[in-house]
Amino acid sequence: MTDWEVHAIKYAERSDRTRADSFIFDDNHDAPHTIDYYIWLLRRGDEVILVDTGYDDEEARARGRAIRLDPGAALAPLGLKPEDITQVIVTHLHYDHAGGLHLFPNATLYLQTSEMAYATGPCMCHDTLRMPFTAGHVCEAIKRLYSGRVVFFDGDGQVAEGVTVHCIGGHSRGLQAVRVRTQAGWMVLASDASHFYENMYARKPFPIVVDVQNMLDGFDRLHVLASRPELIVPGHDPLVRSYFAPGAADYIHRLDPGPITEIPR
Ligand SMILES: [Zn+2]
Ligand SMILES: [Zn+2]
């Protein structure tokens, strides 16, 4: 079978934050640290799989975190409309990954059982644990479930030939990474299993965490899943746009040929 194309689509960024927001126990905790927000598109001929959905204007206003692009409209340079998307891998249900589910009304969702249980269970009684979730996004996933369009995985699962998901946990109870076969080898979209290169390379936990041990074990797991360390793509790192070539638009980068430069570790 042929390999998959992988496109990283940046729809937002935020520079009003510091390294303390990205790394636990960091010496330069008050230095500025910008974060990017991405969704990812996998394509092989007519087959299309979206990984995560971003969030919309309403959520941007509610959280005071502006978006640059509507995640549905952002697919246009790839020749796709939101209605064309029939498969969405939801890495986890945080607002910046599940906040655009309603923008893709024809999609079946691929989700870990433990993520749905976590987002709808007693842990959400705690403000701290509930903070990255938005009730409307979780309700959208439940609506999709009641219309027969959710596929659950427990641990590892296959979405398509050459595309598998792997439960990592750590940052959210049922966070899953996506492994995809590309021309460069097995690539791993870490999503929030590693927000930045520095999280996994320096083994520094991200502060939003439900289980630190799972997060640290997850950094090792990502390395096992990828053919080479440079094929692990962190979920929120602006450096991704320096390491990979621009693609169909200035905000879309093409990942599947592999990095265009050495990635320092
Ligand atoms: Zn997250
Ligand atoms: Zn995130």
PDB file of C-alpha atoms and ligand atoms in Angstrom:
ATOM      1  CA  MET A   1       0.000   0.000   0.000  1.00  0.00           C
ATOM      2  CA  THR A   2       1.122   3.553  -0.609  1.00  0.00           C
ATOM      3  CA  ASP A   3       2.177   5.940   2.107  1.00  0.00           C
ATOM      4  CA  TRP A   4       0.183   8.791   3.614  1.00  0.00           C
ATOM      5  CA  GLU A   5       0.609  12.523   3.182  1.00  0.00           C
ATOM      6  CA  VAL A   6       0.656  14.425   6.475  1.00  0.00           C
ATOM      7  CA  HIS A   7      -0.198  18.141   6.625  1.00  0.00           C
ATOM      8  CA  ALA A   8       0.191  20.264   9.784  1.00  0.00           C
ATOM      9  CA  ILE A   9      -2.309  23.126   9.737  1.00  0.00           C
ATOM     10  CA  LYS A  10      -1.694  25.992  12.159  1.00  0.00           C
ATOM     11  CA  TYR A  11      -4.893  27.826  13.074  1.00  0.00           C
ATOM     12  CA  ALA A  12      -3.828  29.867  16.140  1.00  0.00           C
ATOM     13  CA  GLU A  13      -0.932  30.947  18.297  1.00  0.00           C
ATOM     14  CA  ARG A  14      -0.461  32.595  21.682  1.00  0.00           C
ATOM     15  CA  SER A  15       2.561  34.558  22.884  1.00  0.00           C
ATOM     16  CA  ASP A  16       1.195  35.872  26.216  1.00  0.00           C
ATOM     17  CA  ARG A  17       2.688  33.010  28.223  1.00  0.00           C
ATOM     18  CA  THR A  18       5.967  31.926  29.822  1.00  0.00           C
ATOM     19  CA  ARG A  19       8.109  28.798  30.094  1.00  0.00           C
ATOM     20  CA  ALA A  20       6.387  28.048  33.404  1.00  0.00           C
ATOM     21  CA  ASP A  21       3.251  27.390  31.345  1.00  0.00           C
ATOM     22  CA  SER A  22       5.153  24.760  29.316  1.00  0.00           C
ATOM     23  CA  PHE A  23       7.582  23.036  31.690  1.00  0.00           C
ATOM     24  CA  ILE A  24       7.368  21.948  35.327  1.00  0.00           C
ATOM     25  CA  PHE A  25      10.481  22.888  37.375  1.00  0.00           C
ATOM     26  CA  ASP A  26      12.021  25.140  34.713  1.00  0.00           C
ATOM     27  CA  ASP A  27      14.889  27.441  35.758  1.00  0.00           C
ATOM     28  CA  ASN A  28      13.877  30.189  33.297  1.00  0.00           C
ATOM     29  CA  HIS A  29      10.271  30.037  34.354  1.00  0.00           C
ATOM     30  CA  ASP A  30       9.396  33.660  33.538  1.00  0.00           C
ATOM     31  CA  ALA A  31      10.937  33.763  30.028  1.00  0.00           C
ATOM     32  CA  PRO A  32       8.365  34.181  27.230  1.00  0.00           C
ATOM     33  CA  HIS A  33       7.264  30.995  25.474  1.00  0.00           C
ATOM     34  CA  THR A  34       5.001  31.044  22.414  1.00  0.00           C
ATOM     35  CA  ILE A  35       2.643  28.195  21.608  1.00  0.00           C
ATOM     36  CA  ASP A  36       1.146  27.200  18.237  1.00  0.00           C
ATOM     37  CA  TYR A  37      -2.194  25.441  17.740  1.00  0.00           C
ATOM     38  CA  TYR A  38      -2.495  22.826  14.983  1.00  0.00           C
ATOM     39  CA  ILE A  39      -4.795  20.325  13.395  1.00  0.00           C
ATOM     40  CA  TRP A  40      -3.384  17.653  11.083  1.00  0.00           C
ATOM     41  CA  LEU A  41      -4.680  16.127   7.864  1.00  0.00           C
ATOM     42  CA  LEU A  42      -3.737  12.648   6.608  1.00  0.00           C
ATOM     43  CA  ARG A  43      -4.393  11.896   2.946  1.00  0.00           C
ATOM     44  CA  ARG A  44      -3.804   8.956   0.614  1.00  0.00           C
ATOM     45  CA  GLY A  45      -5.618   9.275  -2.725  1.00  0.00           C
ATOM     46  CA  ASP A  46      -9.314   9.641  -1.876  1.00  0.00           C
ATOM     47  CA  GLU A  47      -8.817   8.646   1.750  1.00  0.00           C
ATOM     48  CA  VAL A  48      -8.796  11.578   4.171  1.00  0.00           C
ATOM     49  CA  ILE A  49      -8.466  11.503   7.953  1.00  0.00           C
ATOM     50  CA  LEU A  50      -8.488  14.646  10.084  1.00  0.00           C
ATOM     51  CA  VAL A  51      -6.589  14.563  13.375  1.00  0.00           C
ATOM     52  CA  ASP A  52      -8.270  16.928  15.856  1.00  0.00           C
ATOM     53  CA  THR A  53     -10.544  19.858  15.089  1.00  0.00           C
ATOM     54  CA  GLY A  54      -9.196  22.967  16.830  1.00  0.00           C
ATOM     55  CA  TYR A  55     -11.700  25.435  18.244  1.00  0.00           C
ATOM     56  CA  ASP A  56     -14.024  28.087  16.892  1.00  0.00           C
ATOM     57  CA  ASP A  57     -14.668  31.826  17.344  1.00  0.00           C
ATOM     58  CA  GLU A  58     -17.167  31.294  20.138  1.00  0.00           C
ATOM     59  CA  GLU A  59     -14.599  29.352  22.196  1.00  0.00           C
ATOM     60  CA  ALA A  60     -11.926  31.923  21.291  1.00  0.00           C
ATOM     61  CA  ARG A  61     -14.084  34.682  22.756  1.00  0.00           C
ATOM     62  CA  ALA A  62     -14.993  32.640  25.851  1.00  0.00           C
ATOM     63  CA  ARG A  63     -11.330  31.926  26.667  1.00  0.00           C
ATOM     64  CA  GLY A  64      -9.886  35.235  25.398  1.00  0.00           C
ATOM     65  CA  ARG A  65      -7.655  33.215  23.056  1.00  0.00           C
ATOM     66  CA  ALA A  66      -8.117  34.450  19.489  1.00  0.00           C
ATOM     67  CA  ILE A  67      -7.851  32.120  16.510  1.00  0.00           C
ATOM     68  CA  ARG A  68      -6.358  33.159  13.170  1.00  0.00           C
ATOM     69  CA  LEU A  69      -8.420  30.788  11.064  1.00  0.00           C
ATOM     70  CA  ASP A  70     -11.613  28.802  11.334  1.00  0.00           C
ATOM     71  CA  PRO A  71     -10.376  25.175  11.379  1.00  0.00           C
ATOM     72  CA  GLY A  72     -13.028  24.129   8.839  1.00  0.00           C
ATOM     73  CA  ALA A  73     -12.162  26.906   6.387  1.00  0.00           C
ATOM     74  CA  ALA A  74      -8.436  26.243   6.916  1.00  0.00           C
ATOM     75  CA  LEU A  75      -8.696  23.060   4.810  1.00  0.00           C
ATOM     76  CA  ALA A  76      -9.583  24.997   1.631  1.00  0.00           C
ATOM     77  CA  PRO A  77      -6.026  25.120   0.185  1.00  0.00           C
ATOM     78  CA  LEU A  78      -6.038  21.307   0.337  1.00  0.00           C
ATOM     79  CA  GLY A  79      -9.203  21.263  -1.787  1.00  0.00           C
ATOM     80  CA  LEU A  80     -11.427  20.146   1.090  1.00  0.00           C
ATOM     81  CA  LYS A  81     -14.640  21.466   2.611  1.00  0.00           C
ATOM     82  CA  PRO A  82     -15.640  20.639   6.193  1.00  0.00           C
ATOM     83  CA  GLU A  83     -18.495  18.438   4.880  1.00  0.00           C
ATOM     84  CA  ASP A  84     -15.943  16.272   3.040  1.00  0.00           C
ATOM     85  CA  ILE A  85     -14.434  15.088   6.311  1.00  0.00           C
ATOM     86  CA  THR A  86     -15.883  11.703   7.322  1.00  0.00           C
ATOM     87  CA  GLN A  87     -13.207  10.517   9.768  1.00  0.00           C
ATOM     88  CA  VAL A  88     -11.758  12.438  12.712  1.00  0.00           C
ATOM     89  CA  ILE A  89      -9.223  11.036  15.166  1.00  0.00           C
ATOM     90  CA  VAL A  90      -9.794  12.935  18.419  1.00  0.00           C
ATOM     91  CA  THR A  91      -6.484  12.747  20.303  1.00  0.00           C
ATOM     92  CA  HIS A  92      -8.282  13.978  23.433  1.00  0.00           C
ATOM     93  CA  LEU A  93     -11.290  16.107  24.350  1.00  0.00           C
ATOM     94  CA  HIS A  94      -9.547  19.327  25.466  1.00  0.00           C
ATOM     95  CA  TYR A  95     -11.082  22.515  24.038  1.00  0.00           C
ATOM     96  CA  ASP A  96      -8.289  23.123  21.520  1.00  0.00           C
ATOM     97  CA  HIS A  97      -8.607  19.632  20.017  1.00  0.00           C
ATOM     98  CA  ALA A  98     -12.354  18.886  20.270  1.00  0.00           C
ATOM     99  CA  GLY A  99     -13.695  22.456  20.043  1.00  0.00           C
ATOM    100  CA  GLY A 100     -14.355  22.177  16.309  1.00  0.00           C
ATOM    101  CA  LEU A 101     -16.211  18.841  16.272  1.00  0.00           C
ATOM    102  CA  HIS A 102     -19.437  20.582  15.225  1.00  0.00           C
ATOM    103  CA  LEU A 103     -17.627  22.061  12.198  1.00  0.00           C
ATOM    104  CA  PHE A 104     -17.318  18.538  10.740  1.00  0.00           C
ATOM    105  CA  PRO A 105     -20.886  17.219  10.931  1.00  0.00           C
ATOM    106  CA  ASN A 106     -20.325  14.167   8.702  1.00  0.00           C
ATOM    107  CA  ALA A 107     -17.424  12.741  10.658  1.00  0.00           C
ATOM    108  CA  THR A 108     -17.150   9.530  12.609  1.00  0.00           C
ATOM    109  CA  LEU A 109     -14.952  10.076  15.663  1.00  0.00           C
ATOM    110  CA  TYR A 110     -12.139   7.785  16.813  1.00  0.00           C
ATOM    111  CA  LEU A 111     -11.630   8.181  20.540  1.00  0.00           C
ATOM    112  CA  GLN A 112     -10.225   6.313  23.529  1.00  0.00           C
ATOM    113  CA  THR A 113     -12.857   4.831  25.877  1.00  0.00           C
ATOM    114  CA  SER A 114     -10.878   6.203  28.833  1.00  0.00           C
ATOM    115  CA  GLU A 115     -11.008   9.768  27.466  1.00  0.00           C
ATOM    116  CA  MET A 116     -14.799   9.765  27.218  1.00  0.00           C
ATOM    117  CA  ALA A 117     -15.051   8.222  30.687  1.00  0.00           C
ATOM    118  CA  TYR A 118     -12.666  10.836  32.102  1.00  0.00           C
ATOM    119  CA  ALA A 119     -14.424  13.811  30.489  1.00  0.00           C
ATOM    120  CA  THR A 120     -17.855  12.657  31.699  1.00  0.00           C
ATOM    121  CA  GLY A 121     -16.904  11.223  35.093  1.00  0.00           C
ATOM    122  CA  PRO A 122     -16.220  12.299  38.686  1.00  0.00           C
ATOM    123  CA  CYS A 123     -12.783  13.800  37.913  1.00  0.00           C
ATOM    124  CA  MET A 124     -14.667  16.680  36.279  1.00  0.00           C
ATOM    125  CA  CYS A 125     -15.927  17.702  39.748  1.00  0.00           C
ATOM    126  CA  HIS A 126     -12.484  19.318  40.199  1.00  0.00           C
ATOM    127  CA  ASP A 127     -12.092  22.791  38.678  1.00  0.00           C
ATOM    128  CA  THR A 128      -8.395  22.166  37.972  1.00  0.00           C
ATOM    129  CA  LEU A 129      -9.032  18.999  35.980  1.00  0.00           C
ATOM    130  CA  ARG A 130     -12.087  20.434  34.211  1.00  0.00           C
ATOM    131  CA  MET A 131     -10.316  23.627  33.098  1.00  0.00           C
ATOM    132  CA  PRO A 132      -9.079  22.400  29.660  1.00  0.00           C
ATOM    133  CA  PHE A 133     -12.503  20.953  28.770  1.00  0.00           C
ATOM    134  CA  THR A 134     -15.665  22.723  27.590  1.00  0.00           C
ATOM    135  CA  ALA A 135     -19.012  21.047  28.252  1.00  0.00           C
ATOM    136  CA  GLY A 136     -20.402  21.838  24.782  1.00  0.00           C
ATOM    137  CA  HIS A 137     -17.512  20.036  23.087  1.00  0.00           C
ATOM    138  CA  VAL A 138     -17.972  16.927  25.227  1.00  0.00           C
ATOM    139  CA  CYS A 139     -21.733  17.076  24.516  1.00  0.00           C
ATOM    140  CA  GLU A 140     -20.973  17.179  20.780  1.00  0.00           C
ATOM    141  CA  ALA A 141     -18.981  13.960  21.147  1.00  0.00           C
ATOM    142  CA  ILE A 142     -21.903  12.414  23.034  1.00  0.00           C
ATOM    143  CA  LYS A 143     -24.340  13.500  20.291  1.00  0.00           C
ATOM    144  CA  ARG A 144     -22.076  11.831  17.738  1.00  0.00           C
ATOM    145  CA  LEU A 145     -22.099   8.689  19.924  1.00  0.00           C
ATOM    146  CA  TYR A 146     -25.913   8.668  19.994  1.00  0.00           C
ATOM    147  CA  SER A 147     -25.998   8.947  16.198  1.00  0.00           C
ATOM    148  CA  GLY A 148     -23.793   5.854  15.930  1.00  0.00           C
ATOM    149  CA  ARG A 149     -20.668   7.667  14.811  1.00  0.00           C
ATOM    150  CA  VAL A 150     -18.072   7.067  17.488  1.00  0.00           C
ATOM    151  CA  VAL A 151     -15.498   4.262  17.341  1.00  0.00           C
ATOM    152  CA  PHE A 152     -13.851   3.559  20.680  1.00  0.00           C
ATOM    153  CA  PHE A 153     -10.385   2.151  21.260  1.00  0.00           C
ATOM    154  CA  ASP A 154      -8.873   0.721  24.431  1.00  0.00           C
ATOM    155  CA  GLY A 155      -5.142   1.285  24.114  1.00  0.00           C
ATOM    156  CA  ASP A 156      -3.928   0.534  20.594  1.00  0.00           C
ATOM    157  CA  GLY A 157      -6.188   0.556  17.529  1.00  0.00           C
ATOM    158  CA  GLN A 158      -6.152   0.802  13.755  1.00  0.00           C
ATOM    159  CA  VAL A 159      -8.098   3.546  11.970  1.00  0.00           C
ATOM    160  CA  ALA A 160      -6.912   2.641   8.457  1.00  0.00           C
ATOM    161  CA  GLU A 161      -4.125   0.649   6.874  1.00  0.00           C
ATOM    162  CA  GLY A 162      -0.967   2.532   7.924  1.00  0.00           C
ATOM    163  CA  VAL A 163      -2.733   4.660  10.556  1.00  0.00           C
ATOM    164  CA  THR A 164      -2.889   3.507  14.181  1.00  0.00           C
ATOM    165  CA  VAL A 165      -3.634   5.150  17.525  1.00  0.00           C
ATOM    166  CA  HIS A 166      -1.922   4.501  20.841  1.00  0.00           C
ATOM    167  CA  CYS A 167      -3.171   5.512  24.284  1.00  0.00           C
ATOM    168  CA  ILE A 168      -0.518   7.471  26.157  1.00  0.00           C
ATOM    169  CA  GLY A 169      -2.520   9.143  28.941  1.00  0.00           C
ATOM    170  CA  GLY A 170      -0.547  11.521  31.175  1.00  0.00           C
ATOM    171  CA  HIS A 171      -1.777  14.924  30.004  1.00  0.00           C
ATOM    172  CA  SER A 172      -5.374  13.698  29.801  1.00  0.00           C
ATOM    173  CA  ARG A 173      -6.555  10.262  30.895  1.00  0.00           C
ATOM    174  CA  GLY A 174      -7.251   8.939  27.407  1.00  0.00           C
ATOM    175  CA  LEU A 175      -4.838  10.971  25.279  1.00  0.00           C
ATOM    176  CA  GLN A 176      -3.855   9.017  22.154  1.00  0.00           C
ATOM    177  CA  ALA A 177      -0.948   9.601  19.774  1.00  0.00           C
ATOM    178  CA  VAL A 178      -1.300   8.814  16.058  1.00  0.00           C
ATOM    179  CA  ARG A 179       1.220   6.692  14.156  1.00  0.00           C
ATOM    180  CA  VAL A 180       1.150   7.053  10.375  1.00  0.00           C
ATOM    181  CA  ARG A 181       3.247   5.425   7.675  1.00  0.00           C
ATOM    182  CA  THR A 182       4.915   8.027   5.441  1.00  0.00           C
ATOM    183  CA  GLN A 183       7.578   8.089   2.758  1.00  0.00           C
ATOM    184  CA  ALA A 184      10.069   8.999   5.527  1.00  0.00           C
ATOM    185  CA  GLY A 185       9.076   6.084   7.776  1.00  0.00           C
ATOM    186  CA  TRP A 186       6.679   5.723  10.708  1.00  0.00           C
ATOM    187  CA  MET A 187       5.769   9.226  11.834  1.00  0.00           C
ATOM    188  CA  VAL A 188       4.117   9.898  15.202  1.00  0.00           C
ATOM    189  CA  LEU A 189       1.792  12.828  15.764  1.00  0.00           C
ATOM    190  CA  ALA A 190       2.309  13.165  19.490  1.00  0.00           C
ATOM    191  CA  SER A 191      -0.453  15.730  20.004  1.00  0.00           C
ATOM    192  CA  ASP A 192      -0.286  16.711  23.682  1.00  0.00           C
ATOM    193  CA  ALA A 193       1.777  13.650  24.672  1.00  0.00           C
ATOM    194  CA  SER A 194       4.547  16.192  23.994  1.00  0.00           C
ATOM    195  CA  HIS A 195       3.502  19.800  23.405  1.00  0.00           C
ATOM    196  CA  PHE A 196       7.059  20.884  22.510  1.00  0.00           C
ATOM    197  CA  TYR A 197      10.254  19.111  21.400  1.00  0.00           C
ATOM    198  CA  GLU A 198      11.741  20.082  24.754  1.00  0.00           C
ATOM    199  CA  ASN A 199       9.094  18.178  26.735  1.00  0.00           C
ATOM    200  CA  MET A 200      10.037  14.807  25.237  1.00  0.00           C
ATOM    201  CA  TYR A 201      13.729  15.415  24.526  1.00  0.00           C
ATOM    202  CA  ALA A 202      14.531  16.860  27.972  1.00  0.00           C
ATOM    203  CA  ARG A 203      11.877  14.686  29.695  1.00  0.00           C
ATOM    204  CA  LYS A 204      10.194  17.802  31.149  1.00  0.00           C
ATOM    205  CA  PRO A 205       6.537  17.310  32.066  1.00  0.00           C
ATOM    206  CA  PHE A 206       3.931  19.825  30.854  1.00  0.00           C
ATOM    207  CA  PRO A 207       2.040  21.456  33.752  1.00  0.00           C
ATOM    208  CA  ILE A 208      -1.431  20.324  32.644  1.00  0.00           C
ATOM    209  CA  VAL A 209      -1.157  16.707  33.732  1.00  0.00           C
ATOM    210  CA  VAL A 210      -3.389  14.086  35.323  1.00  0.00           C
ATOM    211  CA  ASP A 211      -0.668  11.418  35.728  1.00  0.00           C
ATOM    212  CA  VAL A 212       3.004  12.437  35.658  1.00  0.00           C
ATOM    213  CA  GLN A 213       4.264   8.853  35.442  1.00  0.00           C
ATOM    214  CA  ASN A 214       2.145   8.168  32.350  1.00  0.00           C
ATOM    215  CA  MET A 215       3.411  11.417  30.819  1.00  0.00           C
ATOM    216  CA  LEU A 216       7.076  10.472  31.406  1.00  0.00           C
ATOM    217  CA  ASP A 217       6.513   6.902  30.186  1.00  0.00           C
ATOM    218  CA  GLY A 218       4.762   8.415  27.168  1.00  0.00           C
ATOM    219  CA  PHE A 219       7.912  10.276  26.099  1.00  0.00           C
ATOM    220  CA  ASP A 220       9.633   6.881  25.816  1.00  0.00           C
ATOM    221  CA  ARG A 221       6.635   5.333  24.067  1.00  0.00           C
ATOM    222  CA  LEU A 222       6.709   8.010  21.355  1.00  0.00           C
ATOM    223  CA  HIS A 223      10.325   7.083  20.623  1.00  0.00           C
ATOM    224  CA  VAL A 224       9.417   3.390  20.324  1.00  0.00           C
ATOM    225  CA  LEU A 225       6.534   4.129  17.941  1.00  0.00           C
ATOM    226  CA  ALA A 226       8.489   6.360  15.507  1.00  0.00           C
ATOM    227  CA  SER A 227      11.059   5.038  13.026  1.00  0.00           C
ATOM    228  CA  ARG A 228      13.414   7.836  14.087  1.00  0.00           C
ATOM    229  CA  PRO A 229      13.197  10.510  16.823  1.00  0.00           C
ATOM    230  CA  GLU A 230      12.934  13.315  14.250  1.00  0.00           C
ATOM    231  CA  LEU A 231       9.673  11.767  12.998  1.00  0.00           C
ATOM    232  CA  ILE A 232       7.945  12.501  16.314  1.00  0.00           C
ATOM    233  CA  VAL A 233       5.898  15.676  15.788  1.00  0.00           C
ATOM    234  CA  PRO A 234       5.013  17.589  18.967  1.00  0.00           C
ATOM    235  CA  GLY A 235       1.501  18.955  19.243  1.00  0.00           C
ATOM    236  CA  HIS A 236       2.065  22.678  19.806  1.00  0.00           C
ATOM    237  CA  ASP A 237       5.664  23.603  18.909  1.00  0.00           C
ATOM    238  CA  PRO A 238       6.321  26.609  16.607  1.00  0.00           C
ATOM    239  CA  LEU A 239       9.643  24.915  15.678  1.00  0.00           C
ATOM    240  CA  VAL A 240       7.691  22.379  13.577  1.00  0.00           C
ATOM    241  CA  ARG A 241       7.275  25.164  11.015  1.00  0.00           C
ATOM    242  CA  SER A 242      11.050  25.665  10.860  1.00  0.00           C
ATOM    243  CA  TYR A 243      11.924  21.986  10.639  1.00  0.00           C
ATOM    244  CA  PHE A 244       9.427  20.989   7.917  1.00  0.00           C
ATOM    245  CA  ALA A 245       8.789  22.474   4.475  1.00  0.00           C
ATOM    246  CA  PRO A 246       5.869  24.825   3.768  1.00  0.00           C
ATOM    247  CA  GLY A 247       2.969  23.199   1.951  1.00  0.00           C
ATOM    248  CA  ALA A 248      -0.324  24.234   0.372  1.00  0.00           C
ATOM    249  CA  ALA A 249      -0.459  27.604   2.190  1.00  0.00           C
ATOM    250  CA  ASP A 250       1.780  29.661   4.459  1.00  0.00           C
ATOM    251  CA  TYR A 251       0.058  28.167   7.515  1.00  0.00           C
ATOM    252  CA  ILE A 252       0.222  24.558   6.251  1.00  0.00           C
ATOM    253  CA  HIS A 253       3.431  22.499   6.519  1.00  0.00           C
ATOM    254  CA  ARG A 254       4.065  19.193   4.795  1.00  0.00           C
ATOM    255  CA  LEU A 255       5.417  16.635   7.268  1.00  0.00           C
ATOM    256  CA  ASP A 256       5.545  13.303   5.415  1.00  0.00           C
ATOM    257  CA  PRO A 257       8.772  13.953   3.431  1.00  0.00           C
ATOM    258  CA  GLY A 258      10.519  14.325   6.817  1.00  0.00           C
ATOM    259  CA  PRO A 259      12.366  17.325   8.248  1.00  0.00           C
ATOM    260  CA  ILE A 260      14.309  19.617   5.919  1.00  0.00           C
ATOM    261  CA  THR A 261      16.945  20.354   8.527  1.00  0.00           C
ATOM    262  CA  GLU A 262      18.718  18.661  11.417  1.00  0.00           C
ATOM    263  CA  ILE A 263      16.597  18.717  14.565  1.00  0.00           C
ATOM    264  CA  PRO A 264      18.784  19.517  17.597  1.00  0.00           C
ATOM    265  CA  ARG A 265      18.192  17.241  20.557  1.00  0.00           C
TER     266      ARG A 265
HETATM  267 ZN    ZN B   1      -4.516  19.031  25.783  1.00  0.00          ZN
HETATM  268 ZN    ZN B   2      -3.491  21.000  23.130  1.00  0.00          ZN
END
